[in-house]
mmCIF file of C-alpha atoms in Angstrom:
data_model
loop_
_atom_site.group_PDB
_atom_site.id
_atom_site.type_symbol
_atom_site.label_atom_id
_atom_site.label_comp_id
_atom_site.label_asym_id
_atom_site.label_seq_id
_atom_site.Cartn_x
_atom_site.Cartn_y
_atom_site.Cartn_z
ATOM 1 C CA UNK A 547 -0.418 21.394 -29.825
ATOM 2 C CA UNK A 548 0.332 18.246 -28.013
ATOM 3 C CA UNK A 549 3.902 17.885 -26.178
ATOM 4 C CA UNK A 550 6.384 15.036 -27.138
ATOM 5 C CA UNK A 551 5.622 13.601 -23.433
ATOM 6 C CA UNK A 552 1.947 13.278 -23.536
ATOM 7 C CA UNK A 553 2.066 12.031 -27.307
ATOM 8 C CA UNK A 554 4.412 9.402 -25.548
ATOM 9 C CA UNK A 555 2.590 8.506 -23.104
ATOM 10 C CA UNK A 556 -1.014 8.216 -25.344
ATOM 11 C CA UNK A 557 1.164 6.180 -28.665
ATOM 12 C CA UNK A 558 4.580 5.995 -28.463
ATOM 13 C CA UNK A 559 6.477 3.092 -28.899
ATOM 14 C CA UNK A 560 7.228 1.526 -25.205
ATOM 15 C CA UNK A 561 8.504 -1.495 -23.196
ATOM 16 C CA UNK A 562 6.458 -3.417 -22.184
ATOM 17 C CA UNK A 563 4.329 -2.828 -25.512
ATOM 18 C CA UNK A 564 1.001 -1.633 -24.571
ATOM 19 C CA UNK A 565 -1.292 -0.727 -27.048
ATOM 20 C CA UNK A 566 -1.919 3.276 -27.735
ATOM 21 C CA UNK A 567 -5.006 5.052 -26.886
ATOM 22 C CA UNK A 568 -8.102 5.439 -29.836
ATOM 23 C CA UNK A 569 -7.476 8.541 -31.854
ATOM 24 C CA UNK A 570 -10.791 10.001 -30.488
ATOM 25 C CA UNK A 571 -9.379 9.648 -26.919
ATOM 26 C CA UNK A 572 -5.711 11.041 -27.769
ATOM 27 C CA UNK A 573 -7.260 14.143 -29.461
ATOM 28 C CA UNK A 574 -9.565 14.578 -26.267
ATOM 29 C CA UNK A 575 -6.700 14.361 -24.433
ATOM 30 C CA UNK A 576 -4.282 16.507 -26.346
ATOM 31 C CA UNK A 577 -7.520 19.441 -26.540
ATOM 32 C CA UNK A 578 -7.789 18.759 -23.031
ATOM 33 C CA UNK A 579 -4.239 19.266 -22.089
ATOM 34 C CA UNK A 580 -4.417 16.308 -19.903
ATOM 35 C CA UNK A 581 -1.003 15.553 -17.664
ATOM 36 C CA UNK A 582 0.848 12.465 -19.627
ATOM 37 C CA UNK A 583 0.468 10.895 -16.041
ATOM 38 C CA UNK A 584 -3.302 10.501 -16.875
ATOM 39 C CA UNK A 585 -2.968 9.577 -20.643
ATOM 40 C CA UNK A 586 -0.088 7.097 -19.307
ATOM 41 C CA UNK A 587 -2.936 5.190 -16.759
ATOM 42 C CA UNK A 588 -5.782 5.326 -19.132
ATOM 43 C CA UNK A 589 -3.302 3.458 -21.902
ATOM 44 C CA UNK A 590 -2.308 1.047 -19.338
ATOM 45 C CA UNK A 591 -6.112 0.414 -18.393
ATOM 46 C CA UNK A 592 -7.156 0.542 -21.763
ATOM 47 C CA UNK A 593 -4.825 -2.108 -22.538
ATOM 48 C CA UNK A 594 -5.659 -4.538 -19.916
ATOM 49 C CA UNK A 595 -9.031 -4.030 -21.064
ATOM 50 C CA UNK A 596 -7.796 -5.084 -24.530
ATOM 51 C CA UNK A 597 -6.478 -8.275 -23.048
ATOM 52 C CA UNK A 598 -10.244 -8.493 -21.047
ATOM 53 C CA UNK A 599 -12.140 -8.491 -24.030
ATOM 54 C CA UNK A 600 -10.379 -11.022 -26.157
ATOM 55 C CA UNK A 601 -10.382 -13.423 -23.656
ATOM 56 C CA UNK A 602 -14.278 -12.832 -22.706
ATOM 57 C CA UNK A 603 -14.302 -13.256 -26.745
ATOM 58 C CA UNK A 604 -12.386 -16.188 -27.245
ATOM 59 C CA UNK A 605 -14.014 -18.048 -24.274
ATOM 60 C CA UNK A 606 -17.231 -16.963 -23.637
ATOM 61 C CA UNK A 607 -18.536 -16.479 -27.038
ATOM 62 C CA UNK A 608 -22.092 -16.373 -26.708
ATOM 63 C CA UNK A 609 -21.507 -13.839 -24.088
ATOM 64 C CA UNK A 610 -23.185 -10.277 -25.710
ATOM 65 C CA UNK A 611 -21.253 -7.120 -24.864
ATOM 66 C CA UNK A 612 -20.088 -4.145 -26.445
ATOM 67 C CA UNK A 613 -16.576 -4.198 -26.905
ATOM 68 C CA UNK A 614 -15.845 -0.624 -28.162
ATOM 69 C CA UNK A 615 -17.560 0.905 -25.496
ATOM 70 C CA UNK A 616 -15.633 -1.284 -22.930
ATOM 71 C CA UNK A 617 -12.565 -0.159 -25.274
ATOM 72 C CA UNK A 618 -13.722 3.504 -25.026
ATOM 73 C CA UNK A 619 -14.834 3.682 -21.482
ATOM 74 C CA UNK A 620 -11.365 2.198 -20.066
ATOM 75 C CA UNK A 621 -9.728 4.789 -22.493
ATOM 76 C CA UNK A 622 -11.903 7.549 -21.078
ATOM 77 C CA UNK A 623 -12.547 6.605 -17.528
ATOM 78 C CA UNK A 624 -10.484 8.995 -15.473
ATOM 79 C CA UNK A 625 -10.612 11.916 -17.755
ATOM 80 C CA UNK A 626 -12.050 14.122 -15.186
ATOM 81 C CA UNK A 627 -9.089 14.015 -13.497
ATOM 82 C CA UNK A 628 -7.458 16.700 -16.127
ATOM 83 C CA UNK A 629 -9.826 19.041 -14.434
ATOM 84 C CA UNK A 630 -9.446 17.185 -10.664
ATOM 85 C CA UNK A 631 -5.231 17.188 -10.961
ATOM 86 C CA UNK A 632 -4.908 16.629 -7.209
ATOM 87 C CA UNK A 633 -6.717 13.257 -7.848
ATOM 88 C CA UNK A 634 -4.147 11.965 -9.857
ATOM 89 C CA UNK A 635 -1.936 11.782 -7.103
ATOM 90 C CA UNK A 636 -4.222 11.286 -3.764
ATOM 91 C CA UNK A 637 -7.915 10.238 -3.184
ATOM 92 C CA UNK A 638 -11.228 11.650 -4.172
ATOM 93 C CA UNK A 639 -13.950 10.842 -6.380
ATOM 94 C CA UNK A 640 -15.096 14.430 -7.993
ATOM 95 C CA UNK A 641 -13.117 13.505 -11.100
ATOM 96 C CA UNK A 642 -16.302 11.097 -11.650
ATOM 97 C CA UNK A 643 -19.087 12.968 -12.253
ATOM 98 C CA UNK A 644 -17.393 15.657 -13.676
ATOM 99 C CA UNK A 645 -15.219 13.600 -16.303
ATOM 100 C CA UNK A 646 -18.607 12.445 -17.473
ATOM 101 C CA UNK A 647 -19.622 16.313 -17.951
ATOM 102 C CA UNK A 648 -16.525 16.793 -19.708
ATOM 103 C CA UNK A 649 -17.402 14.021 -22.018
ATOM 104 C CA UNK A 650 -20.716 14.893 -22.938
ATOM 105 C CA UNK A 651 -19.548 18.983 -23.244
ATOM 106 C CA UNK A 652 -17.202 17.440 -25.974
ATOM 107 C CA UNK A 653 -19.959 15.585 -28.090
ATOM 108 C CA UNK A 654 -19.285 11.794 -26.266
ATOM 109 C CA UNK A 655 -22.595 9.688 -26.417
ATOM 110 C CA UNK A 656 -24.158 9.260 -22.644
ATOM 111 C CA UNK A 657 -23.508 5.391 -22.875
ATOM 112 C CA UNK A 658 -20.103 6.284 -23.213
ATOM 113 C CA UNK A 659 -19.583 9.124 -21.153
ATOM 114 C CA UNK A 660 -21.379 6.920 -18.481
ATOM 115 C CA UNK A 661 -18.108 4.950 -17.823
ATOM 116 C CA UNK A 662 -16.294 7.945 -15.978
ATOM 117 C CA UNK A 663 -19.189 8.083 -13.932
ATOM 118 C CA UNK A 664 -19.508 4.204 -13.190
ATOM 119 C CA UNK A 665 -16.225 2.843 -13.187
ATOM 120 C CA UNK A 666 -15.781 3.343 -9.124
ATOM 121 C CA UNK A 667 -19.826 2.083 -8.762
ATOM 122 C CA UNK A 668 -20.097 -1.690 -9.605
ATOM 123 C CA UNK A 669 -22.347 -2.444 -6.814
ATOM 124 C CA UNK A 670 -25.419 -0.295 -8.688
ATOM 125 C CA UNK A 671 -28.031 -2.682 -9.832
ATOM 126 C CA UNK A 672 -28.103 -0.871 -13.506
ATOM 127 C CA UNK A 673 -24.495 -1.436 -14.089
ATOM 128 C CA UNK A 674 -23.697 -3.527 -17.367
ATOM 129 C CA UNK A 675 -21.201 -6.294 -17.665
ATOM 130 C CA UNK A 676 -19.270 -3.302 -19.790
ATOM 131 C CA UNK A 677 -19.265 -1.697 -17.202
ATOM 132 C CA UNK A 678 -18.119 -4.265 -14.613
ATOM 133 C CA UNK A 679 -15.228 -4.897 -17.456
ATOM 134 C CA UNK A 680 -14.097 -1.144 -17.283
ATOM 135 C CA UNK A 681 -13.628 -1.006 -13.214
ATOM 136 C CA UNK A 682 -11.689 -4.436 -13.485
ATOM 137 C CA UNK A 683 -9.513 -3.239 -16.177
ATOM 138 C CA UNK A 684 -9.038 -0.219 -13.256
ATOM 139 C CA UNK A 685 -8.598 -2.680 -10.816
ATOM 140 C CA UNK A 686 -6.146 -5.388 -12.135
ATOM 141 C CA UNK A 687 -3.895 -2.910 -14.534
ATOM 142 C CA UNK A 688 -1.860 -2.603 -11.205
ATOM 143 C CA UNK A 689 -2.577 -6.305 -10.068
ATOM 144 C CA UNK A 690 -5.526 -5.055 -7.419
ATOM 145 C CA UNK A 691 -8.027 -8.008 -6.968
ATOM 146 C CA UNK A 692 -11.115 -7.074 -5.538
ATOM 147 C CA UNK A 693 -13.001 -9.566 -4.876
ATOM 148 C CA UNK A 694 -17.013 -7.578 -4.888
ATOM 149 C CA UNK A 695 -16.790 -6.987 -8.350
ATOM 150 C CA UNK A 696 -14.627 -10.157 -9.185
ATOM 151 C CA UNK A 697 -17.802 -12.387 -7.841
ATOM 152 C CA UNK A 698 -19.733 -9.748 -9.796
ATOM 153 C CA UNK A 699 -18.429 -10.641 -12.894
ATOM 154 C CA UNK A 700 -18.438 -14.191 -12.274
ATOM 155 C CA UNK A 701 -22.316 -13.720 -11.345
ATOM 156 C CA UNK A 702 -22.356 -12.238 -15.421
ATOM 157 C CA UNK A 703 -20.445 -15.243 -16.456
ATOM 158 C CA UNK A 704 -21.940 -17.710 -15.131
ATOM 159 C CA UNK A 705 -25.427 -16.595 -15.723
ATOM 160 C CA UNK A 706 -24.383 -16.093 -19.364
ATOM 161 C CA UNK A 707 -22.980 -19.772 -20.069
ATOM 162 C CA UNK A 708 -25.199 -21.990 -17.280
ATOM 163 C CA UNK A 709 -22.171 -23.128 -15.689
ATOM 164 C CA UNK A 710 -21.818 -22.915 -11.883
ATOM 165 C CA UNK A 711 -20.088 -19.844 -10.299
ATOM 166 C CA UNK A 712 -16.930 -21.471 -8.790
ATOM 167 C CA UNK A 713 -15.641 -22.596 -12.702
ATOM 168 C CA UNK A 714 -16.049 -19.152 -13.625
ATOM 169 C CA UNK A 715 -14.184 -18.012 -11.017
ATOM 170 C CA UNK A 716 -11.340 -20.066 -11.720
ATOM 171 C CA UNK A 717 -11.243 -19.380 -15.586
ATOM 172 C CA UNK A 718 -11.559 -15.469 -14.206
ATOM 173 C CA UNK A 719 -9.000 -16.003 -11.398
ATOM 174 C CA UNK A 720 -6.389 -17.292 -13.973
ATOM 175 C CA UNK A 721 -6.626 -14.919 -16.648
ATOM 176 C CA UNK A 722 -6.391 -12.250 -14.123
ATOM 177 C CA UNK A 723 -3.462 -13.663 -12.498
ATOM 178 C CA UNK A 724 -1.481 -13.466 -16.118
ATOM 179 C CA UNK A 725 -2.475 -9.701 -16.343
ATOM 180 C CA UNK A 726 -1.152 -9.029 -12.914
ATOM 181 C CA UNK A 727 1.947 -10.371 -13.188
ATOM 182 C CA UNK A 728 2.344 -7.649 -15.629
ATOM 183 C CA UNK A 729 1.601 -5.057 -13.424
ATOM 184 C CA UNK A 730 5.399 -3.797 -12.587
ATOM 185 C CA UNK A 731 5.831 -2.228 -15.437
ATOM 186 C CA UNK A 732 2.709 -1.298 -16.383
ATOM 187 C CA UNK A 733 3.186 0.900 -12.337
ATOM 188 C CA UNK A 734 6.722 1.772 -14.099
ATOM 189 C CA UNK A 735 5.586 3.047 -17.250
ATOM 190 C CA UNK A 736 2.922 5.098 -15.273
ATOM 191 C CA UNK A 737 5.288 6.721 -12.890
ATOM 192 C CA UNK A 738 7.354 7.630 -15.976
ATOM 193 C CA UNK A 739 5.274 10.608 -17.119
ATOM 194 C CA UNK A 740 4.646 13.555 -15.317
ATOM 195 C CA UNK A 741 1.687 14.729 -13.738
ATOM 196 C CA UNK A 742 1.443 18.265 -14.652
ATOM 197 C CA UNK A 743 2.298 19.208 -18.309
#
């Protein structure tokens, strides 16, 4: 049965507004017994990822990606972390491989349970723009430019559209600015929930 808190913190109705988590991802969760500190983060990333995709959408439309499983994989990427609880609070890494375990235990497809497993590795040669789109939605949820997988990104961009780097970077640079700004209360609404159930 899934506490008031954690179905809170996966769908309830919040300021600011961020979307709620996929059904498939809140009944993870819930089966899971994940802390509503996770399910908090992973609607806050999902939702910048939201705002990611519609604007690689709306201005880069020749631009081929899979939204869903950008959708999904920000939704999903630190679910190892209901088995890793010290990582919620502190460093470490070992909620990577095994959230992507957990995934595929539960019936997840590997090219989504990859994203648990990838979000913290940009720098791999056989990472997808999807992929790249998941750890920024990590990054910039709390307004935390870095700028490796920014130039990244802008390497996808540009290549995509024939344009040079430096006006992808600025389109990139601006739309990531407006999500920052956002980033108080996205921090707030994280440190709302609690991390243990």
């Amino acid at each position: 049965m899934t506490s008031t808190v954690l179905s809170r913190a996966m769908s309830g109705t919040i300021n600011p507004p961020l979307l709620p988590l996929p059904d498939r991802v809140m009944e993870l969760l819930s089966e899971l017994g994940s802390p509503p500190r996770l399910a908090a983060h992973l609607r806050a990333v999902h939702d910048v990822a939201h705002q990611l995709v519609d604007w690689v959408e709306q201005h880069y439309p020749t631009v081929i990606f899979d939204r869903e499983a950008v959708l999904f994989g920000a939704a999903t990427h630190d679910v190892g972390k209901s088995v890793h609880l010290a990582e919620l609070s502190g460093p470490g890494s070992a909620h990577e491989e095994a959230g992507q375990a957990l995934l595929l235990g539960h019936g997840i497809s590997p090219e989504l349970a990859r994203f648990a497993a990838t979000h913290a590795s940009w720098a791999d040669a056989s990472v997808g723009l999807e992929d790249l789109m998941v750890s920024l939605a990590d990054k910039i949820w709390k307004n935390k430019r870095v700028p490796d997988l920014e130039d990244l990104v802008v390497a996808r961009l540009a290549e995509a559209t024939g344009r040079a780097a430096w006006e992808e970077f600025i389109a990139l640079d601006g739309v990531l600015a407006c999500i920052g700004d956002e980033s108080d209360q996205r921090l707030a609404f994280q440190a709302s929930f609690p991390i243990c159930n």
